[in-house]
Coordinates of C-alpha atoms in Angstrom, one line a residue:
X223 CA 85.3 218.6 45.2
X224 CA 82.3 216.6 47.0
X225 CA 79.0 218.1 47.0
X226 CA 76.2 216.6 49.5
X227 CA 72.7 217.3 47.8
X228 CA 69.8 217.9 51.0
X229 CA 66.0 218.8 50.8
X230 CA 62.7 217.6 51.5
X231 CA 61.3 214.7 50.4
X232 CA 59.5 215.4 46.5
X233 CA 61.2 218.5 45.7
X234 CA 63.4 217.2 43.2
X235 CA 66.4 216.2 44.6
X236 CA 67.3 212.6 43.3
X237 CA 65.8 213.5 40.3
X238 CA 68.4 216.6 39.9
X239 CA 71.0 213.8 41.1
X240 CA 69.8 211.4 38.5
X241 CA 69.8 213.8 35.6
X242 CA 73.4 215.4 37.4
X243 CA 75.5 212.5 37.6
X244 CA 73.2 209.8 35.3
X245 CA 73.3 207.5 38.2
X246 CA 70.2 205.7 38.2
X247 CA 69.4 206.6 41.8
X248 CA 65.6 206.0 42.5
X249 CA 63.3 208.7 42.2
X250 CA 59.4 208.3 42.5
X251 CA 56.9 210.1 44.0
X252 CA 56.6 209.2 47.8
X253 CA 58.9 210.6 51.0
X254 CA 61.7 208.6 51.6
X255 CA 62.3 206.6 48.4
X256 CA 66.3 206.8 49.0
X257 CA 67.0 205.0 51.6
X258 CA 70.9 204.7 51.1
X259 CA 73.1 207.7 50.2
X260 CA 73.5 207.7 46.0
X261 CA 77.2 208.7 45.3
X262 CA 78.2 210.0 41.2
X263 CA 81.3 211.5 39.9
X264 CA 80.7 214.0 37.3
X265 CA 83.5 215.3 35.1
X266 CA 83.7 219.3 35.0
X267 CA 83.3 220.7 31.4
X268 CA 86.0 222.6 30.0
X269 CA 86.5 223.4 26.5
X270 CA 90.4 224.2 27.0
X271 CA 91.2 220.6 27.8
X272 CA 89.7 219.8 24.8
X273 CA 91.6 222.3 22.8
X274 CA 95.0 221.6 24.2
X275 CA 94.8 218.0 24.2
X276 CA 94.4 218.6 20.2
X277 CA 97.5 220.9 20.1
X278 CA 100.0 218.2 22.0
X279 CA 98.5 214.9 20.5
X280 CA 97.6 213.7 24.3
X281 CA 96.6 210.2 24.5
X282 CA 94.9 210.6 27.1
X283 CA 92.5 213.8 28.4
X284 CA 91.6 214.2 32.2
X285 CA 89.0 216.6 33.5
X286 CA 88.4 217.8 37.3
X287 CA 85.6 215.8 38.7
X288 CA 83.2 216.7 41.2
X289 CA 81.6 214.0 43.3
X290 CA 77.9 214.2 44.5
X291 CA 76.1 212.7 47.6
X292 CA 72.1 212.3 47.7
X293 CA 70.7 211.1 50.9
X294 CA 67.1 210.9 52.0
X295 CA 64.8 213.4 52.1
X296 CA 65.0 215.1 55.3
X297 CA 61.3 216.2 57.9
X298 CA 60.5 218.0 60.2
X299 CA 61.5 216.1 63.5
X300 CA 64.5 214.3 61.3
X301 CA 67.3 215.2 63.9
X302 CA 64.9 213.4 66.9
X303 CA 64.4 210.1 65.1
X304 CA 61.7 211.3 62.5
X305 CA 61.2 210.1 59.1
X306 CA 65.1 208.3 57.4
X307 CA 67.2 211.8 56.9
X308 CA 68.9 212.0 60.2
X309 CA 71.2 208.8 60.2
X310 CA 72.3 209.4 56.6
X311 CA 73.7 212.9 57.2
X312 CA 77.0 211.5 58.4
X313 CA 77.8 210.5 55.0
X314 CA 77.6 214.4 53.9
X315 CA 79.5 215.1 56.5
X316 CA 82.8 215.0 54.7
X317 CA 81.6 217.0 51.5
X318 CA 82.6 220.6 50.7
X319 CA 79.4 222.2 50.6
X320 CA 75.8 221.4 50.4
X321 CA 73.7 222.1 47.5
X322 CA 69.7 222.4 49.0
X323 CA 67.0 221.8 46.4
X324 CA 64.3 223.7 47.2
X325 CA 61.2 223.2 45.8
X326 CA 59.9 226.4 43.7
X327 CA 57.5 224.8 41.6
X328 CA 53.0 223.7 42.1
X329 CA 51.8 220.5 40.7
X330 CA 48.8 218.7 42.7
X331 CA 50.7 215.3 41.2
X332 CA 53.4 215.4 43.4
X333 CA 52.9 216.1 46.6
X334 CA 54.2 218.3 49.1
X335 CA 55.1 217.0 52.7
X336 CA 53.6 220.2 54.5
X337 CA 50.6 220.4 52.1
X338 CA 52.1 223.4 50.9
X339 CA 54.6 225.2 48.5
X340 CA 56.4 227.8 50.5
X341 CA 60.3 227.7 50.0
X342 CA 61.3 229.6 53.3
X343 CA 59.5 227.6 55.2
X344 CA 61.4 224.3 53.6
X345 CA 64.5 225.9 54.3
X346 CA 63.7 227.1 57.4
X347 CA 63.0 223.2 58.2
X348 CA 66.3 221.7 56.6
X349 CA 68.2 224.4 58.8
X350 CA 67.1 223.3 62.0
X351 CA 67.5 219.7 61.4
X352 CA 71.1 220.3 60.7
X353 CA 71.4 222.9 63.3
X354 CA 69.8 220.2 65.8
X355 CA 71.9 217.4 63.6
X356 CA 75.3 219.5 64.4
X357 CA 74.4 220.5 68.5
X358 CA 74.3 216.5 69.3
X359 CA 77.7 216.2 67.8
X360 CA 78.6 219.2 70.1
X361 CA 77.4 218.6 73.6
X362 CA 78.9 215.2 73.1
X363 CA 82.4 217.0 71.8
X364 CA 81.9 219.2 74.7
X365 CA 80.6 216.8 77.5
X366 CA 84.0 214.7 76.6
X367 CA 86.8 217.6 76.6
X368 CA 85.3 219.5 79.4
X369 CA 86.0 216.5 81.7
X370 CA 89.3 215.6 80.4
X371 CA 89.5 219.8 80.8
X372 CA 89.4 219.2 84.6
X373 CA 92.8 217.1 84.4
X374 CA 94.5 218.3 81.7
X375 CA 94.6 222.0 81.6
X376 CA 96.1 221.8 77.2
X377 CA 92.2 221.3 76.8
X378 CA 90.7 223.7 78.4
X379 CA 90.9 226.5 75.4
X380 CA 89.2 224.2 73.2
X381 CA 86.5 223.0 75.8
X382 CA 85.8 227.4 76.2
X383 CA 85.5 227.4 72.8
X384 CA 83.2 224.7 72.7
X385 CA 80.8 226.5 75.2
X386 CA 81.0 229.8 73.1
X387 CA 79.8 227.8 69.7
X388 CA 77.4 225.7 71.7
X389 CA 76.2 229.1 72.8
X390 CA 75.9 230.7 69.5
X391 CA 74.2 228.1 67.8
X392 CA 71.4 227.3 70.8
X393 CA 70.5 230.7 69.6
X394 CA 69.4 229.6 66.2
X395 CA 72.4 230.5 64.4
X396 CA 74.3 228.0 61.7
X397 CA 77.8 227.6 62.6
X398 CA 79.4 229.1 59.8
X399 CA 78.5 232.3 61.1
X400 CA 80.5 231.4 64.4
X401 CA 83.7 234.2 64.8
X402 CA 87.1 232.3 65.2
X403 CA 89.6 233.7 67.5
X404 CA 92.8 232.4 66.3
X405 CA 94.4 229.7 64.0
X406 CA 93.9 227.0 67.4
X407 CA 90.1 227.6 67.1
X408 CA 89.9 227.1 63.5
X409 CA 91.7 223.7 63.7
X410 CA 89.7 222.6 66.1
X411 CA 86.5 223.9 64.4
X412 CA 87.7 222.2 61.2
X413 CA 87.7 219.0 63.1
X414 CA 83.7 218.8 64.2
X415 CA 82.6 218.7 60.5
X416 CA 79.8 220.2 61.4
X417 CA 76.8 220.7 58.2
X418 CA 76.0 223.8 59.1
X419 CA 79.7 225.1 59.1
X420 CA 79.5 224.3 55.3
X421 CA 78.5 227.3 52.3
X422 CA 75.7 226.6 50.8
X423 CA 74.5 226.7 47.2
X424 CA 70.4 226.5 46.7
X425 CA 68.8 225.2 43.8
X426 CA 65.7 226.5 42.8
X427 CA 63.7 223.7 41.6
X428 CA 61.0 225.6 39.0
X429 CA 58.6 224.5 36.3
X430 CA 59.4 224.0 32.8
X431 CA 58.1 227.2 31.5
X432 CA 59.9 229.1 33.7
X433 CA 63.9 227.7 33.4
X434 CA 64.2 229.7 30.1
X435 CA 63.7 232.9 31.8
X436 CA 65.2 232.5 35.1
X437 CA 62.0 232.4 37.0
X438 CA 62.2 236.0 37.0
X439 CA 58.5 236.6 37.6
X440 CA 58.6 233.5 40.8
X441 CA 57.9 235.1 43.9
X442 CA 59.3 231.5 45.7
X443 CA 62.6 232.1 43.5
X444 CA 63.0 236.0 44.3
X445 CA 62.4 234.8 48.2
X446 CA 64.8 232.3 48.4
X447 CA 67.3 234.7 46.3
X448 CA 66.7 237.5 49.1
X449 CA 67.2 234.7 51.6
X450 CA 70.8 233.4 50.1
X451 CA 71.8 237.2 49.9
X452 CA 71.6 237.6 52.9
X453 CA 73.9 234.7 54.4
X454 CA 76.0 235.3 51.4
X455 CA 75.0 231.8 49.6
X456 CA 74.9 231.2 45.8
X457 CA 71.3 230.3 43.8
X458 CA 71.0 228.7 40.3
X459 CA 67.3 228.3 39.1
X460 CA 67.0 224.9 37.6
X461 CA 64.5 222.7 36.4
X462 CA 65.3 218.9 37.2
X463 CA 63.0 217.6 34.7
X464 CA 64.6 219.1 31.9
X465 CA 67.9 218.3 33.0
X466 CA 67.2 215.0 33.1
X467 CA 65.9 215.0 29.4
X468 CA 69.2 217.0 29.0
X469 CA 71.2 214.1 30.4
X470 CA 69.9 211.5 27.7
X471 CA 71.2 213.8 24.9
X472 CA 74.8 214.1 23.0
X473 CA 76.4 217.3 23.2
X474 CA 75.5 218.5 19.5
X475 CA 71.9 217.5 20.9
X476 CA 72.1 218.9 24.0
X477 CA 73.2 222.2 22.5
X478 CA 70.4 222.2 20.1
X479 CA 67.8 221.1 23.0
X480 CA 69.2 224.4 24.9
X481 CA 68.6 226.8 22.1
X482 CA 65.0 225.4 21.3
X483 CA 63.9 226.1 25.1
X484 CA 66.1 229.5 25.3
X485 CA 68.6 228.4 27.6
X486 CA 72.3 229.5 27.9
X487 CA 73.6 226.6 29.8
X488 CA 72.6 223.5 31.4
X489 CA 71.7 222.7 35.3
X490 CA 75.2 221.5 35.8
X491 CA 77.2 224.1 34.4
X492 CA 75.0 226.2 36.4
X493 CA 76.0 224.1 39.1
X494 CA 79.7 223.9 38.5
X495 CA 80.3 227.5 38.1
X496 CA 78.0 228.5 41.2
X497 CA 80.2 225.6 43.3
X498 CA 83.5 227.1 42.3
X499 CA 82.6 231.2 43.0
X500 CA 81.4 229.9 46.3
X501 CA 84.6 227.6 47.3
X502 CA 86.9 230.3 45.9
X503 CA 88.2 227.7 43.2
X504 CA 90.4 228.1 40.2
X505 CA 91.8 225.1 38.0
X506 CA 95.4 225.2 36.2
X507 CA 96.3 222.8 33.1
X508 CA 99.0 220.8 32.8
X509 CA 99.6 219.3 29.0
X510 CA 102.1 217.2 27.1
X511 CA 101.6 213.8 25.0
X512 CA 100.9 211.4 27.5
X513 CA 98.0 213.3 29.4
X514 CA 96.3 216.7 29.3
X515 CA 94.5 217.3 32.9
X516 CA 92.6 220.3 35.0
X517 CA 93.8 220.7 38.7
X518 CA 91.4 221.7 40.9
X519 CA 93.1 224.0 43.6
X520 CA 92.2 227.3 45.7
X521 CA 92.4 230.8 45.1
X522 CA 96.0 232.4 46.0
X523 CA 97.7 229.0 46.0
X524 CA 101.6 228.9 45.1
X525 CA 103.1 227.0 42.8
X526 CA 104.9 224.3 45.4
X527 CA 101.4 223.9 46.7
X528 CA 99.4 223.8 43.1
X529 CA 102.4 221.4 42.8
X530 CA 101.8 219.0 45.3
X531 CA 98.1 218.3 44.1
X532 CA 100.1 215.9 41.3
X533 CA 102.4 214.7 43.8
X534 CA 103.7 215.2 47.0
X535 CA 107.4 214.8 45.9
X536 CA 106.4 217.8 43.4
X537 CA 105.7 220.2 46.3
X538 CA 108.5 218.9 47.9
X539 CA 111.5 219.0 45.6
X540 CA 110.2 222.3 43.9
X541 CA 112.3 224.1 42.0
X542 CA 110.3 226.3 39.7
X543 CA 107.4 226.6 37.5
X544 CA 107.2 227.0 34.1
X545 CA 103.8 229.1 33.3
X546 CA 102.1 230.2 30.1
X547 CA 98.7 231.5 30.1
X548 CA 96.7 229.2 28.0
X549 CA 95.1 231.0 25.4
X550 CA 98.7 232.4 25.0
X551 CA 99.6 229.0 24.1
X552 CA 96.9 228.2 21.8
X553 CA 97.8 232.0 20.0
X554 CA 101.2 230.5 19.2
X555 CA 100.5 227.0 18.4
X556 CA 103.1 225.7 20.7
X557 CA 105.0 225.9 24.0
X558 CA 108.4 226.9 21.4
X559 CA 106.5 229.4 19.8
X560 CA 105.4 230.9 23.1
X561 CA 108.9 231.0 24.2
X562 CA 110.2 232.6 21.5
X563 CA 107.5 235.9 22.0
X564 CA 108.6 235.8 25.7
X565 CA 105.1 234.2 27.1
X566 CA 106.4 231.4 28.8
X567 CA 107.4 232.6 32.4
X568 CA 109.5 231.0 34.6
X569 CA 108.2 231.5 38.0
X570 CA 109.4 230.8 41.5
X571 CA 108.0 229.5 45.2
X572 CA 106.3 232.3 45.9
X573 CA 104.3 232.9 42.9
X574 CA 100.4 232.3 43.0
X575 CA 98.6 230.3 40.4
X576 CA 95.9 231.7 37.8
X577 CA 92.8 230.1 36.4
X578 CA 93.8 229.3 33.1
X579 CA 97.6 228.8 33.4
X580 CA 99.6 225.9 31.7
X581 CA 102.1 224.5 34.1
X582 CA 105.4 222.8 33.7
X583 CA 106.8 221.9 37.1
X584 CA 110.7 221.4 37.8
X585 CA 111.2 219.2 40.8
X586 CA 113.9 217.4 42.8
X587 CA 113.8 215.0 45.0

């Protein structure tokens, strides 16, 4: 999973990166400290790995990973040549959704492009420039397949479609709202990449004293919560200068840090968990001496296809799976243990992978 990070300059983005991913990108207090896109992986948490690594002895444990991309702070204006954001959104082009810090929190230290704190507003800004950002990829898509169009009539259904979105988003709206006809128009559609085609997930940047309790009593929080409602987008409050304390610390440390402030769970796993509702993600284990690893996969994928996330030969020489749900497993003790109550299932091409279940694929090829 790839996650591009946008907002304003000083709202606490490369500082969320930096305290995310421990990456060192540079963070200071003036518009358009990062001038080239910051890339970190992050390993995704999950205590079950952990656990069933311990039961078969692996020597080696693997976690999903997310990867991260921070560019520059994006104005006002960015899409027609203002500020540094608009020739670094390419590189976010490619990610699966975009995780907008907005800035929820006053302090006259740091200052505010606009002057101001007002988190509609700032979102309001970052959606036009990648609505404007998105439009010059199109009427350059367009002008190109409307002329071949002319000669080569296989092109003309795409070129209509192409008017239709131009169309819809000229009104203001972000592509992602766009209807799709048929499985040709979401091909094609796939192929633009365009930002605002992607979900989003907003993180409301708030003070310290506030994290602990959600920022229940922030009206900039409840408005931007409204807001995300709305277009059917995920929020997680966070507060980036606690998590990058946070990132300094062990885990027995981190987990004492979180109690003493009254928090549940950290920025990331905030993060993570809001990332995976919103992309419809599930992972499945697979176990044994040499390596215990999370697969990252989709909601209501078979087993051929869970399959071929390991290999392609896997998908393509299946045979069947062998599934156990994995705190089955750990109940018994052992994968003979859990065959001998009857929990181990054999299952076939058609059956659809659960969060949570320990896989044993038979291929052949």
């Amino acid at each position: 999973m790839k996650l591009g990070i946008v907002g304003l300059p000083n709202v606490g983005k490369s500082t969320l990166f930096n305290s995310l991913t421990k990456a060192g990108a540079e963070s200071a207090n003036y518009p358009f400290c990062t001038i080239d896109p910051n890339v970190g992986i992050v390993t995704v948490p999950d205590e079950r790995l952990k656990k069933l690594g311990e039961l078969y002895h692996s020597k080696k444990v693997t976690p999903a990973v997310i990867e991260f991309v921070d560019i520059a702070g994006l104005v006002k204006g960015a899409s027609k040549g203002e500020g540094l954001g608009n020739q670094f959104l390419a590189n976010i082009r490619e990610c699966d959704a975009i995780v907008h810090v907005v800035r929820c929190f006053e302090d006259t230290n740091i200052v505010h492009v606009d002057g101001s704190i007002d988190p509609l507003r700032d979102i309001e800004t970052i959606n036009l420039e990648l609505l404007f950002s998105d439009l010059e990829i199109l009427e350059r898509r367009y002008a190109k397949t409307s002329k071949a169009a002319r000669m080569d009539k296989s092109l003309q259904k795409e070129a209509a479609m192409q008017e239709r979105l131009k169309a819809h988003m000229e009104s203001g709206a972000a592509a992602r709202t766009f209807e799709l006809l048929d499985e040709d128009e979401e091909a094609y559609f796939k192929e633009y990449g365009l930002l605002t085609a992607k979900p989003v997930i907003y993180a409301a940047n708030v003070a310290e004293d506030e994290v602990a309790e959600d920022a229940v009593n922030n009206a900039g929080v409840a408005a931007v919560r409204d807001y995300a409602k709305a277009e059917g987008s995920e929020v997680f409050v966070i507060c980036a200068e606690i998590e990058q304390e946070i990132a300094e610390l062990d885990d027995d440390e981190k987990t004492m840090f979180l109690e003493e402030l009254g928090m549940k769970e950290s920025g990331l796993d905030k993060l993570i968990k809001a990332s995976y509702s919103l992309l419809g993600l599930i992972s499945y284990l697979t176990s044994g001496e040499d390596e215990t690893r999370a697969w990252t996969i989709c909601k209501g994928t078979k087993a051929p296809q869970a399959a071929g996330k390991i290999h392609t030969d896997f998908e393509r020489g299946f045979i069947k799976a062998e599934v156990v749900n994995y705190q089955d497993l750990l109940d018994c003790g052992s994968t003979a243990a859990a065959k001998e109550k009857g929990l181990v299932r054999v299952e076939g091409k058609e059956y659809v992978v659960q969060d949570g279940d320990v896989i044993l694929f038979r291929f052949n090829v």
